[in-house]
Short mmCIF file of C-alpha atoms and ligand atoms in Angstrom, two decimals:
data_model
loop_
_atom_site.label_atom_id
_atom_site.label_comp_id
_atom_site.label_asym_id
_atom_site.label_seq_id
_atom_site.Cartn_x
_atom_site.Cartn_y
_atom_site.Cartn_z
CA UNK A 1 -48.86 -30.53 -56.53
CA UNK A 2 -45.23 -29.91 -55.11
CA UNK A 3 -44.25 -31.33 -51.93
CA UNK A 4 -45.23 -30.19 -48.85
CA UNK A 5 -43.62 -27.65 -46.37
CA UNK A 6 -42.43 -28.50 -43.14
CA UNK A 7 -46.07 -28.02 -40.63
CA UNK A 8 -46.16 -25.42 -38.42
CA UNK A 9 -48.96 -23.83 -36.37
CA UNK A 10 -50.53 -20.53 -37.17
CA UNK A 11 -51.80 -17.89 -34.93
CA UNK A 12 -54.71 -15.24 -36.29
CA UNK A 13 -56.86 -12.59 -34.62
CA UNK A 14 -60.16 -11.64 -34.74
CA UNK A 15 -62.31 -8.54 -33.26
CA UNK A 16 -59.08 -7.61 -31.62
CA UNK A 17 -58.25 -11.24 -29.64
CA UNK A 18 -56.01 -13.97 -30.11
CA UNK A 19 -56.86 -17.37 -30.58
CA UNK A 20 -54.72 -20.50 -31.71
CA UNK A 21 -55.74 -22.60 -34.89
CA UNK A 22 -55.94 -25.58 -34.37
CA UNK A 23 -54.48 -26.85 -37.41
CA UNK A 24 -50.98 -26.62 -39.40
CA UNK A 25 -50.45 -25.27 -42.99
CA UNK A 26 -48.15 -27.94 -44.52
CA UNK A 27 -48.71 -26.98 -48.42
CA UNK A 28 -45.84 -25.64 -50.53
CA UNK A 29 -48.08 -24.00 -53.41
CA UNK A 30 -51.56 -22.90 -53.93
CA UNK A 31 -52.47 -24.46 -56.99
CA UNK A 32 -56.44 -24.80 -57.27
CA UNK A 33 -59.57 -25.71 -54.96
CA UNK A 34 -59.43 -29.17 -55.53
CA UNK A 35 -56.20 -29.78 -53.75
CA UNK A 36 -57.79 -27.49 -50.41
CA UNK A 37 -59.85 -29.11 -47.95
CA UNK A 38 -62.55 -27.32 -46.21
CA UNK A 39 -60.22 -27.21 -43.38
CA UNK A 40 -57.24 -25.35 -45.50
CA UNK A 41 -60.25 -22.85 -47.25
CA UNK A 42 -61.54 -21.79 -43.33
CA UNK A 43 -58.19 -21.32 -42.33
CA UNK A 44 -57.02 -19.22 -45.21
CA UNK A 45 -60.67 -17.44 -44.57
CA UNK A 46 -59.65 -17.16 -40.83
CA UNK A 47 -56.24 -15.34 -41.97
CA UNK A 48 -57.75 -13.00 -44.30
CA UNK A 49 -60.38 -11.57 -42.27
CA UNK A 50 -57.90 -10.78 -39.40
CA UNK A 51 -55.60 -8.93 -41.97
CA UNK A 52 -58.24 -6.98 -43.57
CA UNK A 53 -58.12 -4.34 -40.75
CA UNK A 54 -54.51 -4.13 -41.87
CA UNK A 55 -55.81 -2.47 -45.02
CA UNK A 56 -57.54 0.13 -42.93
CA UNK A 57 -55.22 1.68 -40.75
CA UNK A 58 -53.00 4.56 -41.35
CA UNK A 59 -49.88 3.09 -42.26
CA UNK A 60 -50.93 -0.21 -44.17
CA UNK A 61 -48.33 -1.64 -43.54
CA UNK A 62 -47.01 -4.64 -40.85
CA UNK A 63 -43.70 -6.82 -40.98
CA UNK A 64 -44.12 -10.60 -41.21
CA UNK A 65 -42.64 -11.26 -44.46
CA UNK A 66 -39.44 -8.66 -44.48
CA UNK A 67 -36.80 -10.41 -46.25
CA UNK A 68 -38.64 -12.42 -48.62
CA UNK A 69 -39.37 -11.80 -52.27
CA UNK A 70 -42.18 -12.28 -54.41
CA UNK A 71 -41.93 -12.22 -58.12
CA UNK A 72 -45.65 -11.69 -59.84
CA UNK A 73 -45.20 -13.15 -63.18
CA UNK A 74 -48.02 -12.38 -65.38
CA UNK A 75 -48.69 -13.94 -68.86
CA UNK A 76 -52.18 -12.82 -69.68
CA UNK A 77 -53.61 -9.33 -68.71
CA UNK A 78 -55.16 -8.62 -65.60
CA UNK A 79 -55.85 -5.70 -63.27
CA UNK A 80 -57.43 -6.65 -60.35
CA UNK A 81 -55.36 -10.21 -59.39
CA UNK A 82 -51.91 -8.60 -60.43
CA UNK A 83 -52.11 -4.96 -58.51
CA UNK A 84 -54.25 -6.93 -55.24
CA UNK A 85 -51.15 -9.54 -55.17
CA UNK A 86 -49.10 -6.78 -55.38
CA UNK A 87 -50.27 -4.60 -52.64
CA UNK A 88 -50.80 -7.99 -50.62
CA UNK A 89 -46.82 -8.65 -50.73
CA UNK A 90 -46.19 -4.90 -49.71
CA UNK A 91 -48.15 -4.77 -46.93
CA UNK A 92 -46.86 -7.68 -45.32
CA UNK A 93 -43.31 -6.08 -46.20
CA UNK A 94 -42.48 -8.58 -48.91
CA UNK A 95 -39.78 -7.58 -51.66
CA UNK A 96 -42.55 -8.05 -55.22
CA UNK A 97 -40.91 -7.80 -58.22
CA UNK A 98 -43.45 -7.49 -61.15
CA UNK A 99 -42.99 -9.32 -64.74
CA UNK A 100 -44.81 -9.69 -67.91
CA UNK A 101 -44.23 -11.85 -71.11
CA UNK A 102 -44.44 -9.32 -72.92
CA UNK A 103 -41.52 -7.23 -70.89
CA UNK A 104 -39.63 -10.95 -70.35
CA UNK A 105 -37.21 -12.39 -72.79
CA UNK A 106 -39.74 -14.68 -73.49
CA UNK A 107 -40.53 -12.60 -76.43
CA UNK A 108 -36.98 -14.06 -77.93
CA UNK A 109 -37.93 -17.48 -77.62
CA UNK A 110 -37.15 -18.24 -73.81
CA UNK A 111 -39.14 -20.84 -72.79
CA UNK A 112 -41.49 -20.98 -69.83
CA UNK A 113 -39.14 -23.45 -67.95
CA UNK A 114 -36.20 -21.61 -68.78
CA UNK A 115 -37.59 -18.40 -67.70
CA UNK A 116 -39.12 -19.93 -64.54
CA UNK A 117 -35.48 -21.86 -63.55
CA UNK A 118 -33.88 -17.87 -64.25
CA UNK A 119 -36.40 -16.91 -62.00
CA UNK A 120 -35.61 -19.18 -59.65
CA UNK A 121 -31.76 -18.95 -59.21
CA UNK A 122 -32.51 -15.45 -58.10
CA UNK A 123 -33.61 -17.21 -55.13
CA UNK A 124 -37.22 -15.94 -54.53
CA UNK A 125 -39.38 -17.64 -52.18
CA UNK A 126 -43.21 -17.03 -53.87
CA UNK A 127 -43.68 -17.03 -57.90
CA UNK A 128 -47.32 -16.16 -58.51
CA UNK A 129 -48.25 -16.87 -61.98
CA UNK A 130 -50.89 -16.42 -64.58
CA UNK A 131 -50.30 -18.19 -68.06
CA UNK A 132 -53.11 -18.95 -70.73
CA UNK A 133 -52.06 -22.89 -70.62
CA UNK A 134 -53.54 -24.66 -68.17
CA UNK A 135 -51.16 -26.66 -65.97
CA UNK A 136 -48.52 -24.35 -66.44
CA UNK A 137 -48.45 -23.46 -62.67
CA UNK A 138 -48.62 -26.86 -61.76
CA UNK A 139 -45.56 -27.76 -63.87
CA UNK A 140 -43.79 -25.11 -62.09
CA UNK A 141 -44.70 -26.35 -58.87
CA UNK A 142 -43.45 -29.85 -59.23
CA UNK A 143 -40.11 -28.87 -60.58
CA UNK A 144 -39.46 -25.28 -58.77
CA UNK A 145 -38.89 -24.98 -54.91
CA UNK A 146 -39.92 -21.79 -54.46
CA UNK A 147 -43.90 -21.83 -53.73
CA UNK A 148 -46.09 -21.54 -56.58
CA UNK A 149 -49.69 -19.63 -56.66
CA UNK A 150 -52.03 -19.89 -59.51
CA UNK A 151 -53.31 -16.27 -60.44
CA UNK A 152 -55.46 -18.22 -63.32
CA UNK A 153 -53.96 -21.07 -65.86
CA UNK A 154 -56.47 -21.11 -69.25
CA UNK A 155 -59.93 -22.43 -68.24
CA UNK A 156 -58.48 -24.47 -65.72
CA UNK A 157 -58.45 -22.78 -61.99
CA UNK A 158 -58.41 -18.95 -60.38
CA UNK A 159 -58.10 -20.42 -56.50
CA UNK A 160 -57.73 -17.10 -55.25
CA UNK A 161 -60.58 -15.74 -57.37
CA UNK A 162 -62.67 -18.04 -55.67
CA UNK A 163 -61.44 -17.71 -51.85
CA UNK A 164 -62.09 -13.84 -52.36
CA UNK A 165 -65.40 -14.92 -53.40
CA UNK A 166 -65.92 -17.79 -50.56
CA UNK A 167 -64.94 -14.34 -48.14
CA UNK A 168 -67.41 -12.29 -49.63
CA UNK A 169 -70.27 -14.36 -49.29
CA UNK A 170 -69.29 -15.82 -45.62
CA UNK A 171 -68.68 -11.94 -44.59
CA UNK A 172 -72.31 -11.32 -45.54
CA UNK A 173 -74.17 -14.86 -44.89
CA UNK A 174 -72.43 -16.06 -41.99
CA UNK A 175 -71.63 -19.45 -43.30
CA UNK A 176 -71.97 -21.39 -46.49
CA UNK A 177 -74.46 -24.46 -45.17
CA UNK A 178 -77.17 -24.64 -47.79
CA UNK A 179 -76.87 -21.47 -49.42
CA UNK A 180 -78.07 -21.49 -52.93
CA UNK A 181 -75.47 -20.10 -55.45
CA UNK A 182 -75.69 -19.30 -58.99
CA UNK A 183 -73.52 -18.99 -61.12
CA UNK A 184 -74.51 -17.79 -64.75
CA UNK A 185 -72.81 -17.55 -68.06
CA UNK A 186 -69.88 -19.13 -70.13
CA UNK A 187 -69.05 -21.90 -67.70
CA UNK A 188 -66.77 -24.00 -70.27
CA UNK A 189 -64.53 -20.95 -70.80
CA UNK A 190 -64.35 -20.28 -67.04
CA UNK A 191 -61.87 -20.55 -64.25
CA UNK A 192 -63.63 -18.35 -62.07
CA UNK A 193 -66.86 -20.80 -62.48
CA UNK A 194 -64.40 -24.21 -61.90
CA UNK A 195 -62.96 -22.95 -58.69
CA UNK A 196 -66.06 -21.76 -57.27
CA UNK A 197 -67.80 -24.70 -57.89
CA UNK A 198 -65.62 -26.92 -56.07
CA UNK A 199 -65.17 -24.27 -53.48
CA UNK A 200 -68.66 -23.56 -52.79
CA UNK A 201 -69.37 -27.29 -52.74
CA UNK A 202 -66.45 -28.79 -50.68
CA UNK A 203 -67.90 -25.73 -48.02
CA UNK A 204 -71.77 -27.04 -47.99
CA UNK A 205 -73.44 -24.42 -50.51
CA UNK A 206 -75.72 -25.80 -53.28
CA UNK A 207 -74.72 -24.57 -56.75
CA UNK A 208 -76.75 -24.18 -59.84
CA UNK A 209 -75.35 -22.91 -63.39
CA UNK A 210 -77.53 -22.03 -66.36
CA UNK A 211 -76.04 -20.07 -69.80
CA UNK A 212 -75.87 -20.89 -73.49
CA UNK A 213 -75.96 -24.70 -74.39
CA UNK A 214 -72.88 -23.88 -76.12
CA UNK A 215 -71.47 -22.74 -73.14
CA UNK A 216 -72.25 -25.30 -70.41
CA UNK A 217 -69.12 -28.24 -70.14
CA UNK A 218 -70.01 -31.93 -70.50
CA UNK A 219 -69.70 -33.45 -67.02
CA UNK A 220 -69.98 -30.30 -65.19
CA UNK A 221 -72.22 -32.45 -62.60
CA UNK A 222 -68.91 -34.55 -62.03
CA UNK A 223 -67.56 -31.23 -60.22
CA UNK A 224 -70.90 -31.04 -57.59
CA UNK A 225 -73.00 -28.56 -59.85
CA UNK A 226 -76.71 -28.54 -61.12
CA UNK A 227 -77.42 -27.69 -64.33
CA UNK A 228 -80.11 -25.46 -64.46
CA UNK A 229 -82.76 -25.63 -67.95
CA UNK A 230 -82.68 -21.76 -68.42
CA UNK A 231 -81.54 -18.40 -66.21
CA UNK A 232 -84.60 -18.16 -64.73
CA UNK A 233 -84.97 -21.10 -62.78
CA UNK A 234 -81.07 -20.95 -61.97
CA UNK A 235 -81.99 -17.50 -60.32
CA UNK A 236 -85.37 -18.34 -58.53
CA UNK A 237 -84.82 -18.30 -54.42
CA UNK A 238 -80.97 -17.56 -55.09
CA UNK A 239 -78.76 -16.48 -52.32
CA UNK A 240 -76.40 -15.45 -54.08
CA UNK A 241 -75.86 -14.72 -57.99
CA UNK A 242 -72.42 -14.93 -59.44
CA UNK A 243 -72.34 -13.56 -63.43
CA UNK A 244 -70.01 -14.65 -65.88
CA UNK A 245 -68.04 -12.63 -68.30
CA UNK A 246 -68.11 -13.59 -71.81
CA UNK A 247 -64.64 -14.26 -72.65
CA UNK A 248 -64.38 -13.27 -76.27
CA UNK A 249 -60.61 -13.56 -76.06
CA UNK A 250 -60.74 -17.69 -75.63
CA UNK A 251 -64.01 -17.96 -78.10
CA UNK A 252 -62.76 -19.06 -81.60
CA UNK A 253 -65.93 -19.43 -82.86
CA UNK A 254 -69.73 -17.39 -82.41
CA UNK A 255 -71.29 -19.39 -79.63
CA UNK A 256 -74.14 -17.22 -79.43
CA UNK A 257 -76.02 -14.46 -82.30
CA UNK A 258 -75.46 -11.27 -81.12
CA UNK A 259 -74.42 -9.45 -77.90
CA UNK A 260 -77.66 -7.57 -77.76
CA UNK A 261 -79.42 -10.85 -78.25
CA UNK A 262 -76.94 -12.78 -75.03
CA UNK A 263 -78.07 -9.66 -73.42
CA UNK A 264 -81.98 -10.46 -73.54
CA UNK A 265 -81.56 -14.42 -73.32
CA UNK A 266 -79.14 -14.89 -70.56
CA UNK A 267 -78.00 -11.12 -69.00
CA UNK A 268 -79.24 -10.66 -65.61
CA UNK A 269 -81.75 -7.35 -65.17
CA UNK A 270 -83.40 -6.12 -62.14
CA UNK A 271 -86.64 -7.35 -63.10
CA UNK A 272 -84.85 -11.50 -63.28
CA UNK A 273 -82.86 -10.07 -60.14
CA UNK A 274 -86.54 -10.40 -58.54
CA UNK A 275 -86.94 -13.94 -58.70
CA UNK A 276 -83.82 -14.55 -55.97
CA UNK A 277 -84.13 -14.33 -52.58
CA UNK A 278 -84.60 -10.57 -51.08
CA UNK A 279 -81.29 -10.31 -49.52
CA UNK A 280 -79.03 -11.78 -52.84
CA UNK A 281 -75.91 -10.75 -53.30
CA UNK A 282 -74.68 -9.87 -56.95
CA UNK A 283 -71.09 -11.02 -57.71
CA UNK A 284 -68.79 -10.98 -60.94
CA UNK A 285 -65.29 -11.50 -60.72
CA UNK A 286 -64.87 -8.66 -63.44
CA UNK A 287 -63.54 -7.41 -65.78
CA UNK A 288 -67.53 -6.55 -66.71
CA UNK A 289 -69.26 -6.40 -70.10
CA UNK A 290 -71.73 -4.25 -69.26
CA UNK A 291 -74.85 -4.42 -71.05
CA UNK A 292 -74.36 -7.80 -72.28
CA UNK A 293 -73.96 -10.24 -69.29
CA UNK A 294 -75.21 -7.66 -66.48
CA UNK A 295 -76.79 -4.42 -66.47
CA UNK A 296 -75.67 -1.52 -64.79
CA UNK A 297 -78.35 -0.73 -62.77
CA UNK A 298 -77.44 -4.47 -61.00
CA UNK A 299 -74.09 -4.34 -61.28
CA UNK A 300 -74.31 -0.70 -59.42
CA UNK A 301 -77.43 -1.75 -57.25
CA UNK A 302 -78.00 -2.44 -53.71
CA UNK A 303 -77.19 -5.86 -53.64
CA UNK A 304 -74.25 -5.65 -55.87
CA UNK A 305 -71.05 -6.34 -53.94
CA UNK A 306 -68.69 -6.46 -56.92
CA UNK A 307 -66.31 -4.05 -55.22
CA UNK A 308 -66.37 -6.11 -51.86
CA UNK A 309 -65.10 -8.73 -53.80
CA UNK A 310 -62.11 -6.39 -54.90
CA UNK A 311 -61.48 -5.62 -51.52
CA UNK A 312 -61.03 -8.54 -50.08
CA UNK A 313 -58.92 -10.46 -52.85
CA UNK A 314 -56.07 -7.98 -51.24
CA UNK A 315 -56.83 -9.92 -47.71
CA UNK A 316 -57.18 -13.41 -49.25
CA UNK A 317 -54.25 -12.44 -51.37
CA UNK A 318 -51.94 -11.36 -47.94
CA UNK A 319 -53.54 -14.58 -46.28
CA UNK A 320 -52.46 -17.34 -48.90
CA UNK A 321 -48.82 -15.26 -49.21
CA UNK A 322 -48.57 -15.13 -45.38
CA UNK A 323 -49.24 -18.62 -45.11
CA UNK A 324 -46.54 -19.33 -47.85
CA UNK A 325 -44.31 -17.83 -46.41
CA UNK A 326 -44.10 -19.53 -42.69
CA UNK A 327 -46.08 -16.89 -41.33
CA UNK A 328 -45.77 -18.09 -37.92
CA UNK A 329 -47.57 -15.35 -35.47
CA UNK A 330 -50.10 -13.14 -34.81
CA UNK A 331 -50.10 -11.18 -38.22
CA UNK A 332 -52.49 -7.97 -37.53
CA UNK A 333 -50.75 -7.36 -34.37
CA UNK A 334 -47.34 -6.66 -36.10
N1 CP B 1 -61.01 -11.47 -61.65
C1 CP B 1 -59.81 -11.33 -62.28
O1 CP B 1 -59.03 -12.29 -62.38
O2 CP B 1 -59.57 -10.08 -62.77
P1 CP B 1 -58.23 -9.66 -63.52
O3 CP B 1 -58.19 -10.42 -64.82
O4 CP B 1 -58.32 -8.17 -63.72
O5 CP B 1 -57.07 -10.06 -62.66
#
């Protein structure tokens, strides 16, 4: 973690009024969910939902971050994260400048340091980052002084992934005290799983994950989850089920037969979807394999709200880069 920012209070709206927070955002960089307390996470929640209506309006755009840059630098693919950080910067007027290894001169050997010091004598104030090593965000933070966000280091942490995903679920349950999540698939291999554990947790929700023996960490109980003995009783009374993608990109070995046989064994269908609660919501942080770890019919259905989730990484997204970056007013009235 890098050191903190000078404190200063924030103002946010809601329904159209003004209230005060009563707390300060003092943190330089956004690194995972450990390093957020529940305070930080409701504030960041508070943000976001008073700049989603931002999204709506006719001109999407309002001016609390003119003059500063953000450069998105993106080592591993990624669609959703990359274009909602993107759109984030631009509609709170932020200069985003968008690079890629593969586009970087990291491709002649630069290394990540050197690239990231470059970076930095260009004078940006936010570097959002994905990288496939985990801790490679962190390592910027501590030596960098522009603000560091982690858009997803290895298996390590995706905070944003999971605030998005804390919004979501508040939006539609009110709250997070004793709600029973689930969250099904290849836990070891997932950041997405990590960060909503300890975010669901650290808010009050209960969470359960099932999946492949070969897929379920050591020690996963150390981080406040249950492990469940098989889908089924990980999904019975659920308020919420979160599915997992299988990552075949990070698997260097066959951890289960076939994809038609993951499918049967640990894919949720609308026939296992029965055995949660009526009202469930159905989340995955995409991309989807579907077929194989959801079926379409769910991840289409009624209580599907995989494209919520989309929608409001671009106001968690604005939130966390409007809090970077000294936001210091009322942002949706701009
Ligand atoms: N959920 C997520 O991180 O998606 P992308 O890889 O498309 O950014």
């Amino acid at each position: 973690m890098g050191a903190d920012r000078q404190s200063h209070q924030v103002t946010v709206c809601e329904d159209g009024t003004t209230r005060e927070m009563n707390m300060a955002w003092t943190k330089k960089d956004v690194l995972d969910m450990e390093s957020l307390s529940a305070e930080e996470i409701t504030l960041i929640l508070d943000t976001a939902d008073s700049l989603k209506e931002i999204s709506h309006r006719p001109i999407k755009k309002v001016p609390p971050l003119r003059g500063k840059t953000v450069i998105l630098f993106f080592h591993e693919p990624s669609t959703r994260t990359r274009v909602s950080f993107d759109i984030a910067a631009k509609r709170l007027s932020a200069d985003s400048i968008s690079i890629s290894a593969s586009t970087s001169s990291m491709v002649k050997g630069e290394t990540l340091m050197d690239t990231a010091k470059n970076l930095e004598a260009m004078n940006p104030d936010i570097i959002v980052i994905r990288h496939s090593s985990s801790g490679a965000p962190h390592m910027l933070a501590q030596r960098l002084s522009a603000s560091i966000i982690n858009a997803g280091d290895g298996t390590h942490a995706h905070p944003t992934q999971a605030l998005l995903d804390l919004m979501t679920v508040r939006e539609r349950k009110g709250g997070f005290k004793n709600l029973r999540i689930s969250i099904i698939g290849d836990i070891s291999r997932s950041r997405v799983a990590r960060s909503n554990i300890v975010g669901f947790t650290k808010m009050g929700a209960q969470v359960t994950v099932a999946g492949p023996l070969t897929m379920i960490p050591k020690g996963i109980e150390s981080l406040g989850a249950v492990v469940a003995k098989d889908i089924d009783s990980a999904i019975e009374g659920a308020d919420v089920i979160m599915m997992l993608r299988i990552q075949k990109e990070r698997q260097q070995s066959f951890l289960f037969p076939t994809e038609r046989e993951y499918a049967k064994r640990f894919g949720l269908s609308l026939s296992r979807v029965k055995r949660a609660k009526p009202d469930v919501l159905i989340m995955h942080p995409g991309p989807m394999n579907r077929g194989v770890e959801i079926s379409p019919e769910v991840a289409d259905g009624p209580f599907s709200v995989i494209l919520d989730q989309v929608a409001n990484g671009v106001a968690v997204r604005m939130a966390v880069l409007y809090l970077l970056g000294g936001g210091t007013r009322n942002a949706a009235d701009h």
